[in-house]
XYZ file of C-alpha atoms in Angstrom:
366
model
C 5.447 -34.389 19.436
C 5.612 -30.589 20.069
C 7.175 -27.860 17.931
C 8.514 -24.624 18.645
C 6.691 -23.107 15.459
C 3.514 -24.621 15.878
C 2.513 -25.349 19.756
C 2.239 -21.367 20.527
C 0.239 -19.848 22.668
C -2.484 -17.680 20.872
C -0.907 -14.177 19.714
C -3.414 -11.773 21.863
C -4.370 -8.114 20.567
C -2.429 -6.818 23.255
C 0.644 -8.228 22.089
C -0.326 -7.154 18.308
C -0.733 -3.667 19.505
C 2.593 -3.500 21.329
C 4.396 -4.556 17.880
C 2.387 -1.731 16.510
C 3.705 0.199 18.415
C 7.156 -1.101 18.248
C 7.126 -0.064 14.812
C 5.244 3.120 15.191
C 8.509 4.344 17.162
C 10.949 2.963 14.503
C 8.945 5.116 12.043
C 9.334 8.128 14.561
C 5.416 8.814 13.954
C 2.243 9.861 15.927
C 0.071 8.551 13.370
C -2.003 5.032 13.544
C 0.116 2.173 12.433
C -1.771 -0.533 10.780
C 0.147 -3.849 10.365
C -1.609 -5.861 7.941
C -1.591 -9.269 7.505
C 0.206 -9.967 3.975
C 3.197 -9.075 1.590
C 3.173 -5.231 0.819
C 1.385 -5.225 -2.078
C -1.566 -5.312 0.184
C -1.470 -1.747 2.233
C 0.087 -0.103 -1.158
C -2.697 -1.650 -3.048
C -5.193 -0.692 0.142
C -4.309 3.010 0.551
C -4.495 3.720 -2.628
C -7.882 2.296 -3.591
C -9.477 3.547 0.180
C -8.569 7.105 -0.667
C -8.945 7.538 -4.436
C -12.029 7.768 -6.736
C -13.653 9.851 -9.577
C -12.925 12.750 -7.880
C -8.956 12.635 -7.258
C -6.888 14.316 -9.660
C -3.064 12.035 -8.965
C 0.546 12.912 -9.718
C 1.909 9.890 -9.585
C 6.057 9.493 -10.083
C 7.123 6.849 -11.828
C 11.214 6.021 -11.425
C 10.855 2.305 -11.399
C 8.284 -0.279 -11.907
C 6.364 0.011 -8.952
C 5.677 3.523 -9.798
C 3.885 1.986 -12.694
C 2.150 -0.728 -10.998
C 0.431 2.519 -8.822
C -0.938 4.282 -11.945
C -2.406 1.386 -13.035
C -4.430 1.089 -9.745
C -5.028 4.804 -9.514
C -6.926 4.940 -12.929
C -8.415 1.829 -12.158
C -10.252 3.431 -9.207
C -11.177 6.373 -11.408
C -8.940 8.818 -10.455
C -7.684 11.349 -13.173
C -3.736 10.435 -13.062
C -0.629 12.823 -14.268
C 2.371 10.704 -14.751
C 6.122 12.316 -14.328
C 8.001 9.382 -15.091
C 12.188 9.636 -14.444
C 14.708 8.204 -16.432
C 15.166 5.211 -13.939
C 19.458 6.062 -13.783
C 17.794 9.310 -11.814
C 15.636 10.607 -9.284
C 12.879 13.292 -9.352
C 13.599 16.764 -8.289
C 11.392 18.981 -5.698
C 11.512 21.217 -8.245
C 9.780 18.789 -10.924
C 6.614 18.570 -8.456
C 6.687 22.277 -7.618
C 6.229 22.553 -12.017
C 3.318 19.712 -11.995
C 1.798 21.653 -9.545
C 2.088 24.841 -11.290
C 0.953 22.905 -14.332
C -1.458 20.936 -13.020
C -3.100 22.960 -9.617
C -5.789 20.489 -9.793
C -3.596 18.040 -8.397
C -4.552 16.556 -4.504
C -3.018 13.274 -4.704
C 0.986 12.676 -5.139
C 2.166 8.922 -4.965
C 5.739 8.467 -4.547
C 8.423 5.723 -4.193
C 10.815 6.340 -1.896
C 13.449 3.798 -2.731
C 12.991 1.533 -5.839
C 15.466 -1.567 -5.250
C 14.497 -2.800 -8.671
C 16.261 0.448 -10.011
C 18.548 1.638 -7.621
C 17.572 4.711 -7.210
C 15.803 6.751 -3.992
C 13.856 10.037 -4.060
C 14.566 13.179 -1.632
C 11.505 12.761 -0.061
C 12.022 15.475 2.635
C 12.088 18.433 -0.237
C 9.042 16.343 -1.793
C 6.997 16.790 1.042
C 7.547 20.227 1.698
C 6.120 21.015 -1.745
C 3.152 18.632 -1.137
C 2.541 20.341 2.238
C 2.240 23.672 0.676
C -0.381 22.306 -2.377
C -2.397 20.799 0.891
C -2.157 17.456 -1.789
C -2.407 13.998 0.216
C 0.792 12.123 0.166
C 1.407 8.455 -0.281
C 4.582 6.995 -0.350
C 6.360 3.275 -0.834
C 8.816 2.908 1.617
C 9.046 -0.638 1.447
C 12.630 -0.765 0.208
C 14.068 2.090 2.074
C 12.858 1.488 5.273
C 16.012 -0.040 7.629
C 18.596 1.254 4.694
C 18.231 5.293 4.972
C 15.526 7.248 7.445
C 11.885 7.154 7.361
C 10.455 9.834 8.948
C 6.332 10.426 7.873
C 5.346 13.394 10.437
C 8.274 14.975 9.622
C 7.846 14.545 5.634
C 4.337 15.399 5.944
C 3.511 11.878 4.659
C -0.221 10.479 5.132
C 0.314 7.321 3.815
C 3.500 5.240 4.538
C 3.678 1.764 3.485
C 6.517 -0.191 4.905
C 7.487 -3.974 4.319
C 10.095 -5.675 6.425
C 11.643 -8.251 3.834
C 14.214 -5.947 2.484
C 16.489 -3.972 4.763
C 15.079 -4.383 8.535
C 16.054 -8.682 7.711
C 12.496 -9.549 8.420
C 9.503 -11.512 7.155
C 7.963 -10.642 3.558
C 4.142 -11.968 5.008
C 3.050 -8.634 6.684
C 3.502 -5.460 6.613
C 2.227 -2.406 8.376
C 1.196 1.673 6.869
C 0.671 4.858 8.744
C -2.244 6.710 8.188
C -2.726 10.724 8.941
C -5.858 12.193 10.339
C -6.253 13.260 6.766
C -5.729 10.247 4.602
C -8.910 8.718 7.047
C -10.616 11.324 6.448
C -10.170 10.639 3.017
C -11.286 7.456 3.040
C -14.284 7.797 5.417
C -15.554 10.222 2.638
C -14.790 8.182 -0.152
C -17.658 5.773 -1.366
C -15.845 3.573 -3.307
C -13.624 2.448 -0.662
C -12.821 -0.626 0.443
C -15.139 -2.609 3.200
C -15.468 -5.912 4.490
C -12.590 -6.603 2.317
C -9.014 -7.759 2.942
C -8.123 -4.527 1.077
C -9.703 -2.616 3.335
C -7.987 -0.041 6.018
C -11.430 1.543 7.238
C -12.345 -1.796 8.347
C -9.027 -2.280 10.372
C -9.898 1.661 11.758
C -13.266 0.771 12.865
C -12.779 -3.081 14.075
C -9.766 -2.637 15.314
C -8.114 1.111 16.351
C -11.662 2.536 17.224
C -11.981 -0.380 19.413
C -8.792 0.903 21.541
C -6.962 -2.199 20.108
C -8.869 -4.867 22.147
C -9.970 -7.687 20.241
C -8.617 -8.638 16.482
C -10.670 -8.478 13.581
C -9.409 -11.798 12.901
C -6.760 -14.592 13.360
C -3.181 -12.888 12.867
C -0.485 -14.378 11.104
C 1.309 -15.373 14.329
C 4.631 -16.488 13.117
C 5.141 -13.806 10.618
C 4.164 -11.026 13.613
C 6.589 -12.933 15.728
C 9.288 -12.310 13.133
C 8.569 -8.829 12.697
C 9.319 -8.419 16.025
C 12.157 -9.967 16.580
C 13.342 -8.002 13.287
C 12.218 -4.296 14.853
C 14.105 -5.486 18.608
C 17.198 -6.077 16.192
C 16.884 -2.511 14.664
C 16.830 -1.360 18.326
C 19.343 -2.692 19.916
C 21.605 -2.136 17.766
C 20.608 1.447 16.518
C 18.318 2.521 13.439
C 21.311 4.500 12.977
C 23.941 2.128 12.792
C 21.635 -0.569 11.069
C 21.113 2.588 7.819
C 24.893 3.508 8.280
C 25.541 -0.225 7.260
C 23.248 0.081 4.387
C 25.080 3.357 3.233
C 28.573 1.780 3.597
C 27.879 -0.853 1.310
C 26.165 1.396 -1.442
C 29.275 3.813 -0.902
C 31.791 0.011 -1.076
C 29.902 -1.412 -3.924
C 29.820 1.535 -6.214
C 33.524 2.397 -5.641
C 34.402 -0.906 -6.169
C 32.506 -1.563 -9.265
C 34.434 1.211 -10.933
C 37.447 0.542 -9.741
C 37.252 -3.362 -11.265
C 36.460 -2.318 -14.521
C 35.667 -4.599 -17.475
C 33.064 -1.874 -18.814
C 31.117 -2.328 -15.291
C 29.505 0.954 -14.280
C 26.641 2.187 -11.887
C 24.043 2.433 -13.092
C 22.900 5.191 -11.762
C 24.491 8.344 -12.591
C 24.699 10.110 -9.316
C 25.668 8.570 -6.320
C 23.178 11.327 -4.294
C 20.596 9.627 -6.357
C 21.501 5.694 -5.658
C 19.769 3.969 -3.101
C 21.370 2.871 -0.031
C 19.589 -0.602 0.185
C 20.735 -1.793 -3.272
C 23.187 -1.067 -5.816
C 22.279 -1.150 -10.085
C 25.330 -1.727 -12.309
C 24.904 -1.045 -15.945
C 26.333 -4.382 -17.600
C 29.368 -3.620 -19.934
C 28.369 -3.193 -23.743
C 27.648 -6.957 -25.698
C 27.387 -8.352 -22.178
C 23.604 -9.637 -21.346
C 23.687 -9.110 -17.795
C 21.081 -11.834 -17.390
C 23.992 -14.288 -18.158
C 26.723 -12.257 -16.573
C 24.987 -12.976 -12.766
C 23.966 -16.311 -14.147
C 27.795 -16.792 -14.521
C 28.814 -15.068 -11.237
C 25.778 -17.287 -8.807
C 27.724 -20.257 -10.191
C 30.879 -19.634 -8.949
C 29.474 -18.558 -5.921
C 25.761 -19.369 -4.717
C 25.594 -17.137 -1.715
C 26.364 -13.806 -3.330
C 23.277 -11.517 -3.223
C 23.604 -10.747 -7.341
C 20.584 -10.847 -9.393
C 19.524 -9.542 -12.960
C 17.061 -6.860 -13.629
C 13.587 -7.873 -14.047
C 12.046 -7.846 -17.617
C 13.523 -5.901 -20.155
C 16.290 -4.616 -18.180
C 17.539 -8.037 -17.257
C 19.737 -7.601 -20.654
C 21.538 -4.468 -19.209
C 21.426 -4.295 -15.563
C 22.989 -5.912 -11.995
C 21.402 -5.730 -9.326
C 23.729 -6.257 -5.604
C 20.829 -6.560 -3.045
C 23.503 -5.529 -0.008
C 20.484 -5.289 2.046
C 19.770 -7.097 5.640
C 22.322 -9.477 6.718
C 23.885 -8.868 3.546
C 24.834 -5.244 4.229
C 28.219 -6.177 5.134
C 31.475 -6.023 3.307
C 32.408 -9.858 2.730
C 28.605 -9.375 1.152
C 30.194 -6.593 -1.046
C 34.111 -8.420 -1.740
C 32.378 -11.375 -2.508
C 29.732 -10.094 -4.978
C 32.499 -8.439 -6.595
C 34.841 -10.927 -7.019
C 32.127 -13.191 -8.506
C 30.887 -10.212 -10.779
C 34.897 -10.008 -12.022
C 35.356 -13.875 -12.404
C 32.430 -14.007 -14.563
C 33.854 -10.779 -16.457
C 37.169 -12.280 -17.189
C 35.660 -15.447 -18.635
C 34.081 -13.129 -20.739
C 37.210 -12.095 -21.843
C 37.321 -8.594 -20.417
C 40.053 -7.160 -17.955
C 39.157 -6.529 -14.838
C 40.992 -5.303 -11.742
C 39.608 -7.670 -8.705
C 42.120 -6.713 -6.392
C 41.907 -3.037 -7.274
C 37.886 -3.301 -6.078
C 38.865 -4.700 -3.124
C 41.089 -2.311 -1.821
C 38.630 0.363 -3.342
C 35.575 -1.690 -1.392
C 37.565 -1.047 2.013
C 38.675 2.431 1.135
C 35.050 3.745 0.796
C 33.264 1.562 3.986
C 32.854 4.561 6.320
């Protein structure tokens, strides 16, 4: 008995290195593109730990948990870290990196995340990188969530290290991912001893095994279905336009948010400026004696397919999250969330305006 899944034909490095490429092009970059072969945890976890040590002085932003999870690893390697943490209803300023640097001119590490999907907010990472560039700092950023919902553009941000995953808004698999790495973040790592080698965490290895090579034989047995995915996902992005694919992402943070506000019930977004929200996800601030927990508990009842969840941990009391991202950017994705979101509200006993979100849901899809 054969199966489509499992009686392939070997993936060869020829056909790795053309989806390489594939997604070096969607990232409009000149810079190597590693696609590595797990979740993204793995490259952001990698690039860190291949270019810091004892000797890297780190601004690392924290406006959402995974800004967190980064310090954690930085100090971990040794580095000295400075953390400017963001209220996580926000976004950091160019002008709050220009003062660290003032501050702290020391500084020749920033780590960044673009979007954060777990807080709905994103970061202006174009007037980011400018101030980097000047500081001559090395620049890693997470672009894991924002990738496929707004632009990603590291040679013209002046980023060294961009991590991408493909689970969120490009509709692909969660088991690899893939990083660009400057001339400079190698450099980096080639001169830093406590890198990673012979390890899965390791980029150098990749570098040396694999690009220095010229891409001819694989370091080791690729995760053939997942690459398959990813690049069915990236000729999906192509055909139909990175720019229509992000201007789907950006109608349904524009639809949700207008429509949250406009159905009432003490629902509000939860982040304060809609420059600041994040195109691949919208946060709703739960109204007050509501847990929101129980609220989307409430809502996934009444309708399974809406893509609703709670925050994680401690903000799973107060926030909504409506992951409008993939083949959920859409607006019966959007109506439907809402009308779930205002069912479980008006059990609650709160008045709500369902078919005033609606209409408010189509009059802000551009």
């Amino acid at each position: 008995m054969t199966h489509p899944f499992l009686d392939l034909a070997p993936l060869t490095a020829a056909h790795f290195a053309s989806i390489e490429d594939r997604v070096a092009r969607l990232l409009s970059t000149e810079q190597d593109v590693v696609i590595m072969q797990g979740e993204a945890l793995l490259p952001l976890e990698g690039a860190i730990r291949g270019t810091a040590g004892p000797g890297t002085t780190a601004l690392n932003v924290i406006t959402g948990p995974y800004g967190q999870t980064f310090g954690d690893w930085l100090r971990d390697c040794g580095a000295t870290v400075i953390d400017l943490a963001v209220p996580f209803h926000a976004a950091v300023t160019a002008e709050q990196i220009r003062e660290a640097f003032a501050e702290h001119p020391e500084i020749d590490f920033v780590s960044l995340v673009h979007a954060e999907a777990a807080t709905g907010n994103t970061n202006p990472v174009a007037e980011i990188g400018e101030v980097v560039r000047e500081q001559g700092a090395l620049f890693y950023l997470d672009a894991v969530a924002s990738v496929g919902a707004e632009p990603v553009l590291p040679d013209a941000w002046g980023v060294d290290l961009c991590v991408i995953g493909a689970q969120k808004a490009m509709g692909g698999p969660a088991g690899v991912s893939a990083v660009s790495v400057s001339e400079r973040a190698w450099a980096r790592m080639a001169a830093n001893p406590g890198a990673p080698r012979r390890s899965y965490l390791s980029l150098l290895d990749w570098k040396e095994r694999w690009i220095d090579g010229g891409r001819k034989v694989l370091p080791h047995a690729p995760a053939q279905l997942e690459m398959l995915a990813l690049e069915a996902c990236v000729e999906r992005i192509e055909a139909d336009g990175p720019a229509a694919v992000t201007g789907r992402h950006a109608s349904a943070a524009a639809a949700t948010r207008a429509g949250a506000v406009a159905l009432g019930g003490g629902l509000e977004p939860y982040v304060y400026e809609a420059v600041d929200a994040a195109p691949v996800a919208t946060t709703l601030r739960a109204p007050s004696g509501v847990v929101a927990s129980e609220l989307v508990a409430r809502a996934l009842e009444s309708d399974p397919a809406v893509p609703l969840a709670a925050g994680g941990g401690a903000l799973a009391k107060e926030m909504i999250r409506v992951n409008h991202y993939g083949v959920d950017a859409t607006r019966g994705a959007v109506r439907a969330s809402l009308s779930a979101l205002g069912g479980a509200l008006r059990e609650k006993g709160l008045s709500v305006d369902v078919e005033g979100a609606l209409r408010a849901v189509e009059g802000a899809w551009r």
